Coordinates of C-alpha atoms in Angstrom, one line a residue:
M1 CA 8.9 -8.5 44.1
L2 CA 8.4 -8.7 40.3
A3 CA 4.7 -9.3 40.8
R4 CA 4.4 -6.1 42.9
L5 CA 6.3 -4.1 40.4
R6 CA 4.1 -5.2 37.6
K7 CA 1.0 -4.1 39.5
N8 CA 2.5 -0.7 40.3
P9 CA 1.6 1.8 37.5
A10 CA 4.4 4.1 38.5
A11 CA 7.0 1.4 38.2
K12 CA 5.7 0.4 34.7
W13 CA 5.9 4.0 33.5
L14 CA 9.4 4.3 35.0
G15 CA 10.5 1.1 33.3
L16 CA 9.1 2.3 29.9
A17 CA 10.9 5.7 30.4
L18 CA 14.2 3.9 31.1
V19 CA 13.8 1.6 28.0
A20 CA 13.0 4.7 25.9
A21 CA 16.1 6.5 27.1
A22 CA 18.3 3.5 26.5
L23 CA 16.9 3.1 22.9
A24 CA 17.4 6.8 22.3
V25 CA 21.1 6.8 23.1
L26 CA 21.8 3.3 21.7
P27 CA 23.1 4.3 18.3
F28 CA 25.5 6.8 19.8
A29 CA 26.8 4.3 22.3
V30 CA 27.2 1.6 19.6
E31 CA 29.0 4.0 17.3
A32 CA 31.4 5.1 20.0
T33 CA 32.2 1.5 21.0
A34 CA 31.9 -0.7 18.0
G35 CA 31.8 1.7 15.0
R36 CA 29.1 3.1 12.7
G37 CA 28.8 -0.2 10.8
W38 CA 27.1 -1.8 13.8
V39 CA 24.5 1.0 13.8
R40 CA 23.7 -0.1 10.2
I41 CA 23.4 -3.7 11.5
I42 CA 20.9 -2.5 14.1
D43 CA 18.9 -0.8 11.4
F44 CA 18.6 -4.1 9.6
A45 CA 17.7 -5.8 12.8
L46 CA 14.7 -3.4 13.2
L47 CA 13.6 -4.3 9.6
Y48 CA 13.8 -8.0 10.6
I49 CA 11.7 -7.3 13.7
M50 CA 8.9 -5.9 11.4
L51 CA 9.1 -9.0 9.2
A52 CA 9.1 -11.4 12.1
L53 CA 6.1 -9.7 13.7
G54 CA 4.2 -9.9 10.5
L55 CA 5.0 -13.6 10.0
N56 CA 4.1 -14.1 13.7
I57 CA 0.5 -13.2 12.9
V58 CA 0.3 -16.0 10.2
V59 CA 2.4 -18.6 11.9
G60 CA 2.2 -17.8 15.6
F61 CA -1.3 -16.6 16.0
A62 CA -3.2 -18.4 13.2
G63 CA -0.9 -21.5 13.0
L64 CA -0.6 -21.2 9.2
L65 CA 2.9 -22.3 8.0
D66 CA 4.2 -19.7 5.5
L67 CA 7.5 -20.3 3.7
G68 CA 7.0 -17.6 1.1
Y69 CA 6.6 -14.6 3.4
I70 CA 9.6 -12.9 1.9
A71 CA 7.5 -12.3 -1.3
F72 CA 5.5 -9.6 0.5
Y73 CA 8.8 -8.0 1.5
A74 CA 9.8 -8.0 -2.2
V75 CA 6.4 -6.5 -3.3
G76 CA 6.8 -3.6 -0.9
A77 CA 10.4 -3.0 -1.9
Y78 CA 9.8 -3.0 -5.6
M79 CA 6.7 -0.8 -5.3
W80 CA 8.8 1.8 -3.4
A81 CA 11.6 1.4 -6.0
L82 CA 9.3 2.0 -9.0
L83 CA 7.6 5.0 -7.5
A84 CA 10.7 6.7 -6.1
S85 CA 13.2 6.2 -8.9
P86 CA 13.8 7.3 -12.5
H87 CA 13.2 3.7 -13.8
L88 CA 9.6 4.1 -15.0
T89 CA 10.1 7.5 -16.6
A90 CA 13.3 6.3 -18.3
N91 CA 11.6 3.2 -19.8
F92 CA 8.0 4.4 -20.4
P93 CA 7.5 7.6 -22.4
A94 CA 3.9 7.9 -21.1
F95 CA 5.2 8.2 -17.5
A96 CA 7.9 10.6 -18.7
A97 CA 5.2 12.8 -20.2
M98 CA 3.0 12.7 -17.1
F99 CA 5.9 13.2 -14.6
P100 CA 8.5 15.3 -16.4
G101 CA 10.4 15.7 -13.1
G102 CA 10.4 12.0 -12.5
L103 CA 8.5 9.9 -10.0
H104 CA 9.3 11.0 -6.4
F105 CA 6.4 9.9 -4.2
P106 CA 6.7 11.1 -0.5
I107 CA 7.1 8.6 2.3
W108 CA 3.7 9.4 3.7
T109 CA 2.0 8.0 0.7
M110 CA 4.5 5.2 0.0
I111 CA 4.1 3.4 3.4
P112 CA 0.3 3.1 3.1
L113 CA 0.5 2.1 -0.5
G114 CA 3.2 -0.6 0.2
A115 CA 1.1 -2.0 3.0
A116 CA -2.1 -2.0 0.9
L117 CA -0.4 -3.7 -2.1
A118 CA 1.2 -6.3 0.1
A119 CA -2.2 -7.0 1.8
V120 CA -3.7 -7.6 -1.7
F121 CA -1.0 -10.1 -2.4
G122 CA -1.6 -11.7 1.0
V123 CA -5.2 -12.3 0.1
L124 CA -4.2 -13.6 -3.3
L125 CA -2.0 -16.2 -1.6
G126 CA -4.5 -17.0 1.1
A127 CA -7.6 -17.5 -1.2
P128 CA -6.5 -20.7 -2.9
T129 CA -4.9 -22.2 0.2
L130 CA -7.9 -22.0 2.5
R131 CA -8.4 -25.8 2.6
L132 CA -4.7 -26.6 3.0
R133 CA -2.9 -27.3 6.3
G134 CA 0.6 -28.3 7.4
D135 CA 3.0 -29.5 4.8
Y136 CA 0.7 -28.8 1.8
L137 CA 0.3 -25.2 2.9
A138 CA 4.0 -24.9 3.4
I139 CA 4.7 -26.2 -0.2
V140 CA 2.2 -23.8 -1.8
T141 CA 3.5 -20.8 0.1
L142 CA 7.1 -21.7 -0.8
G143 CA 6.1 -21.9 -4.4
F144 CA 4.4 -18.5 -4.2
G145 CA 7.5 -16.9 -2.8
E146 CA 9.7 -18.4 -5.6
I147 CA 7.2 -17.3 -8.3
I148 CA 7.4 -13.7 -7.1
R149 CA 11.2 -13.8 -7.1
I150 CA 11.3 -15.4 -10.6
F151 CA 8.8 -12.8 -11.9
L152 CA 10.9 -10.0 -10.6
N153 CA 14.0 -11.6 -12.1
N154 CA 12.4 -11.9 -15.6
L155 CA 10.2 -8.8 -15.9
N156 CA 12.8 -7.0 -18.0
A157 CA 11.6 -8.2 -21.4
P158 CA 9.7 -7.6 -23.6
V159 CA 8.8 -4.6 -21.4
N160 CA 11.3 -3.6 -18.8
I161 CA 9.3 -3.3 -15.6
T162 CA 11.8 -4.5 -12.9
N163 CA 15.1 -4.3 -14.8
G164 CA 15.5 -8.1 -14.2
P165 CA 18.6 -9.4 -12.2
Q166 CA 20.3 -6.0 -12.5
G167 CA 17.8 -4.5 -10.1
I168 CA 16.6 -0.9 -9.7
T169 CA 19.0 1.8 -8.7
K170 CA 18.9 5.5 -7.8
I171 CA 16.0 5.1 -5.4
D172 CA 15.2 8.3 -3.6
P173 CA 16.3 8.4 0.1
F174 CA 13.8 9.2 2.7
S175 CA 12.8 12.8 3.3
I176 CA 10.5 13.9 6.1
F177 CA 9.5 17.6 6.5
G178 CA 12.2 18.5 4.1
V179 CA 14.9 16.7 6.1
P180 CA 16.8 14.2 3.8
F181 CA 18.0 11.1 5.5
N182 CA 21.1 10.7 3.2
K183 CA 22.9 13.6 4.8
P184 CA 23.9 14.3 8.4
L185 CA 21.5 16.4 10.5
A186 CA 22.8 19.0 12.8
V187 CA 20.8 19.3 16.0
F188 CA 22.0 21.6 18.8
G189 CA 25.5 21.3 17.5
L190 CA 25.4 17.5 17.3
N191 CA 25.8 15.9 13.9
I192 CA 23.4 12.9 13.5
P193 CA 24.7 10.6 10.7
P194 CA 22.2 9.1 8.2
V195 CA 22.3 5.6 9.7
T196 CA 21.2 7.0 13.0
L197 CA 18.3 9.0 11.3
Y198 CA 17.2 5.7 9.7
Y199 CA 17.4 4.0 13.1
Y200 CA 15.0 6.5 14.7
L201 CA 12.5 6.2 11.8
F202 CA 12.7 2.3 11.9
L203 CA 12.4 2.3 15.7
L204 CA 9.3 4.5 15.5
L205 CA 7.6 2.1 13.1
V206 CA 8.7 -0.9 15.1
V207 CA 7.0 0.5 18.2
A208 CA 3.8 1.1 16.1
I209 CA 3.9 -2.4 14.8
I210 CA 4.5 -3.9 18.2
F211 CA 1.5 -1.9 19.6
I212 CA -0.7 -3.2 16.7
S213 CA 0.4 -6.7 17.3
L214 CA -0.3 -6.6 21.0
R215 CA -3.8 -5.1 20.4
L216 CA -4.5 -7.8 17.8
E217 CA -3.4 -10.5 20.1
D218 CA -5.9 -9.4 22.8
S219 CA -8.7 -8.7 20.3
R220 CA -11.6 -10.8 19.2
I221 CA -9.8 -11.4 15.9
G222 CA -6.7 -12.5 17.8
R223 CA -8.7 -15.0 19.8
A224 CA -10.2 -16.3 16.6
W225 CA -6.8 -16.9 15.1
V226 CA -5.7 -18.8 18.2
A227 CA -8.9 -20.9 18.0
I228 CA -8.1 -21.8 14.4
R229 CA -4.5 -22.7 15.4
E230 CA -5.6 -25.0 18.1
D231 CA -8.5 -26.8 16.2
E232 CA -10.0 -25.4 13.0
I233 CA -13.0 -27.7 13.1
A234 CA -13.9 -26.8 16.7
A235 CA -13.5 -23.1 15.8
K236 CA -15.8 -23.4 12.9
A237 CA -18.3 -25.3 15.0
M238 CA -18.3 -22.4 17.5
G239 CA -19.4 -20.0 14.8
I240 CA -16.0 -18.5 13.6
N241 CA -15.9 -17.7 9.9
T242 CA -12.6 -19.5 9.4
R243 CA -12.3 -18.4 5.7
N244 CA -12.5 -14.7 6.4
V245 CA -10.3 -14.9 9.6
K246 CA -7.6 -16.8 7.7
L247 CA -7.6 -14.4 4.8
L248 CA -7.3 -11.6 7.4
A249 CA -4.3 -13.3 8.9
F250 CA -2.6 -13.5 5.5
A251 CA -3.4 -9.9 4.7
M252 CA -2.5 -8.4 8.0
G253 CA 0.8 -10.3 8.1
A254 CA 1.6 -9.3 4.6
T255 CA 1.0 -5.6 5.5
F256 CA 3.9 -5.5 7.9
G257 CA 6.1 -7.2 5.3
G258 CA 5.2 -4.6 2.7
V259 CA 6.0 -1.8 5.0
A260 CA 9.4 -3.3 5.8
G261 CA 10.1 -3.9 2.1
G262 CA 9.5 -0.3 1.3
L263 CA 11.8 0.9 4.1
F264 CA 14.5 -1.5 2.9
A265 CA 14.3 -0.1 -0.6
G266 CA 14.6 3.5 0.6
F267 CA 17.4 2.6 3.0
Q268 CA 19.5 0.7 0.5
G269 CA 18.8 2.8 -2.5
F270 CA 18.9 -0.4 -4.6
V271 CA 16.8 -3.5 -4.9
S272 CA 17.3 -6.7 -6.8
P273 CA 15.7 -10.2 -6.8
E274 CA 18.7 -11.6 -5.0
S275 CA 17.6 -9.9 -1.8
F276 CA 14.4 -12.0 -1.6
T277 CA 15.5 -15.6 -1.7
L278 CA 14.0 -18.6 0.1
L279 CA 16.9 -18.4 2.7
E280 CA 15.5 -15.0 3.8
S281 CA 12.0 -16.6 4.4
I282 CA 13.6 -19.4 6.4
M283 CA 15.6 -16.8 8.4
V284 CA 12.4 -14.9 9.3
L285 CA 10.6 -18.1 10.2
S286 CA 13.6 -19.1 12.4
M287 CA 13.3 -15.8 14.3
V288 CA 9.6 -16.5 15.1
V289 CA 10.3 -20.1 16.2
L290 CA 13.4 -19.2 18.1
G291 CA 11.9 -16.4 20.0
G292 CA 8.6 -18.1 20.8
M293 CA 5.7 -18.4 18.4
G294 CA 2.7 -16.3 19.2
H295 CA 4.5 -14.2 21.8
V296 CA 5.3 -10.7 20.6
P297 CA 8.3 -10.0 23.1
G298 CA 9.7 -13.4 22.2
V299 CA 9.5 -12.8 18.5
V300 CA 11.3 -9.4 19.0
L301 CA 14.0 -11.2 20.9
G302 CA 14.4 -13.9 18.3
A303 CA 14.7 -11.3 15.5
V304 CA 17.3 -9.2 17.4
L305 CA 19.4 -12.3 18.1
L306 CA 19.3 -13.8 14.6
A307 CA 20.0 -10.5 13.0
T308 CA 22.9 -9.5 15.2
L309 CA 24.6 -12.7 16.4
P310 CA 25.7 -13.9 12.9
E311 CA 27.3 -10.6 12.3
A312 CA 29.0 -10.7 15.7
I313 CA 30.4 -14.1 14.8
R314 CA 31.6 -12.8 11.4
Y315 CA 33.6 -10.1 13.2
T316 CA 35.1 -12.4 15.8
V317 CA 36.0 -15.6 14.1
V318 CA 39.0 -14.2 12.2
P319 CA 40.7 -12.7 15.2
A320 CA 39.9 -15.8 17.2
Q321 CA 41.5 -18.1 14.6
K322 CA 44.6 -15.9 14.3
F323 CA 45.0 -15.9 18.1
L324 CA 44.6 -19.7 18.4
F325 CA 46.3 -20.9 15.2
D326 CA 48.3 -17.8 14.0
R327 CA 46.4 -18.0 10.7
Q328 CA 42.9 -18.3 9.2
V329 CA 41.9 -22.0 9.1
I330 CA 38.2 -21.8 8.2
D331 CA 36.4 -19.3 6.0
P332 CA 34.5 -16.8 8.2
E333 CA 31.3 -17.2 6.2
S334 CA 31.3 -21.0 6.5
L335 CA 32.1 -20.9 10.2
R336 CA 29.4 -18.3 10.8
M337 CA 26.7 -20.4 9.3
L338 CA 28.0 -23.5 11.0
L339 CA 27.8 -21.9 14.5
F340 CA 24.5 -20.3 13.6
G341 CA 23.0 -23.7 12.7
L342 CA 24.5 -25.4 15.7
A343 CA 23.0 -22.7 18.0
L344 CA 19.5 -23.2 16.4
I345 CA 19.8 -27.0 16.9
L346 CA 20.7 -26.6 20.6
V347 CA 17.9 -24.1 21.2
M348 CA 15.3 -26.4 19.6
L349 CA 16.6 -29.4 21.6
Y350 CA 16.6 -27.7 25.0
R351 CA 14.1 -24.9 24.5
P352 CA 11.5 -26.2 22.0
A353 CA 8.9 -23.6 22.9
G354 CA 11.4 -20.8 22.1
L355 CA 13.7 -18.6 24.2
W356 CA 10.8 -16.5 25.5
P357 CA 7.5 -18.4 25.0
S358 CA 4.1 -17.3 26.1
Q359 CA 2.5 -18.7 29.2
V360 CA 0.0 -20.6 27.0
R361 CA 2.8 -22.2 25.0
K362 CA 4.6 -23.2 28.1
R363 CA 1.5 -25.0 29.5
E364 CA 1.1 -26.7 26.1
F365 CA 4.6 -28.1 26.1
A366 CA 4.4 -29.0 29.8
A367 CA 1.2 -31.0 29.1
A368 CA 2.8 -32.7 26.1
E369 CA 5.8 -33.7 28.1
K370 CA 3.6 -35.2 30.8
A371 CA 1.7 -37.2 28.2
G372 CA 4.9 -38.4 26.6
R373 CA 4.6 -36.4 23.4
V374 CA 7.3 -34.3 21.7
E375 CA 5.0 -31.5 20.5
P376 CA 1.7 -30.3 21.8
E377 CA -0.2 -30.7 18.5
Q378 CA -3.4 -32.0 20.1
F379 CA -3.5 -29.8 23.2
P380 CA -6.8 -30.6 24.9
D381 CA -7.7 -27.1 26.0
R382 CA -8.9 -26.0 22.5
T383 CA -12.6 -25.5 23.0
D384 CA -11.9 -22.6 25.5
A385 CA -10.0 -20.8 22.8
S386 CA -12.9 -21.1 20.4
E387 CA -15.4 -19.9 23.0
G388 CA -13.1 -17.0 23.8
A389 CA -13.0 -16.0 20.1
R390 CA -16.8 -16.0 20.0
L391 CA -17.2 -13.7 23.0

């Protein structure tokens, strides 16, 4: 039945229309049932989807373990904050003379600039790590992420560029075609709150990033990334320029992170180094692994679950404890992280390929289990991937 529906173009378009309609009414339904705070949580979940899809290019497609991915998120956020706030004009007389009305770059220029700057930083990270694999690459990328955070935390003296740990405030809200996103918008008598406006903007960009990811996965470059992931030596022997392809993976993955960082800055109206810690990198990596590395729908599922379930636990543990014990026994934050960690352990034990892995990943794990191995690190069908990338 499902196979016949997949082959029917009309059924596909009908399914897409139903999904689009559900996503269009989702914020109103959530606000009516759970409150406006949950719409804001969904907004952050969309940002995490962008981050997870960007990291999926590096980790899922190319097989390069990156523990400092949040640095690109920080680069995009701070670029947006500096170009859309009074910080530079207040601290640099030259900028105040050039821009007497302050720096207020529009969103149409900020998104491409954030993506381009993050891509440059991605190349800067990838260039010295071309010969590294596995644990060594993870350590270097971890150090890169921490270096960026420490720089942002200390670039307030002798010249105040980032305002240090105090962060940058008064960041301009988004405005598209003269419509500010920090005020409710009246459409046919319906007042759309700011969090819902942000939801639609983030959703539009998420759809664009998903489309780009799917096209990359099926492209010649995507097949080259898979070939490098399976066996870099075999890929190089088949004529793939592994240096350029790996640099492209770092740059392309960083691009999505830079876009998400800029949106985060405009959404929050404030950025500080505390928002870009190692824990955030681990969280985004967990989304990719939990959902299914290299599988775009699985990565989206993992990002949605890890962005929303911890908040759901936060809202339910206190009433549950009061119902069971008539008082609060365990701090909600501690219990939230405990249950969150336990869920990750159970998933990795019983679904090591992820909650929604790709068919290739399923075959790899099935072959590894038959051979008595835990992980399919040396999956035999690697030459085909290299040949496919060369076609």
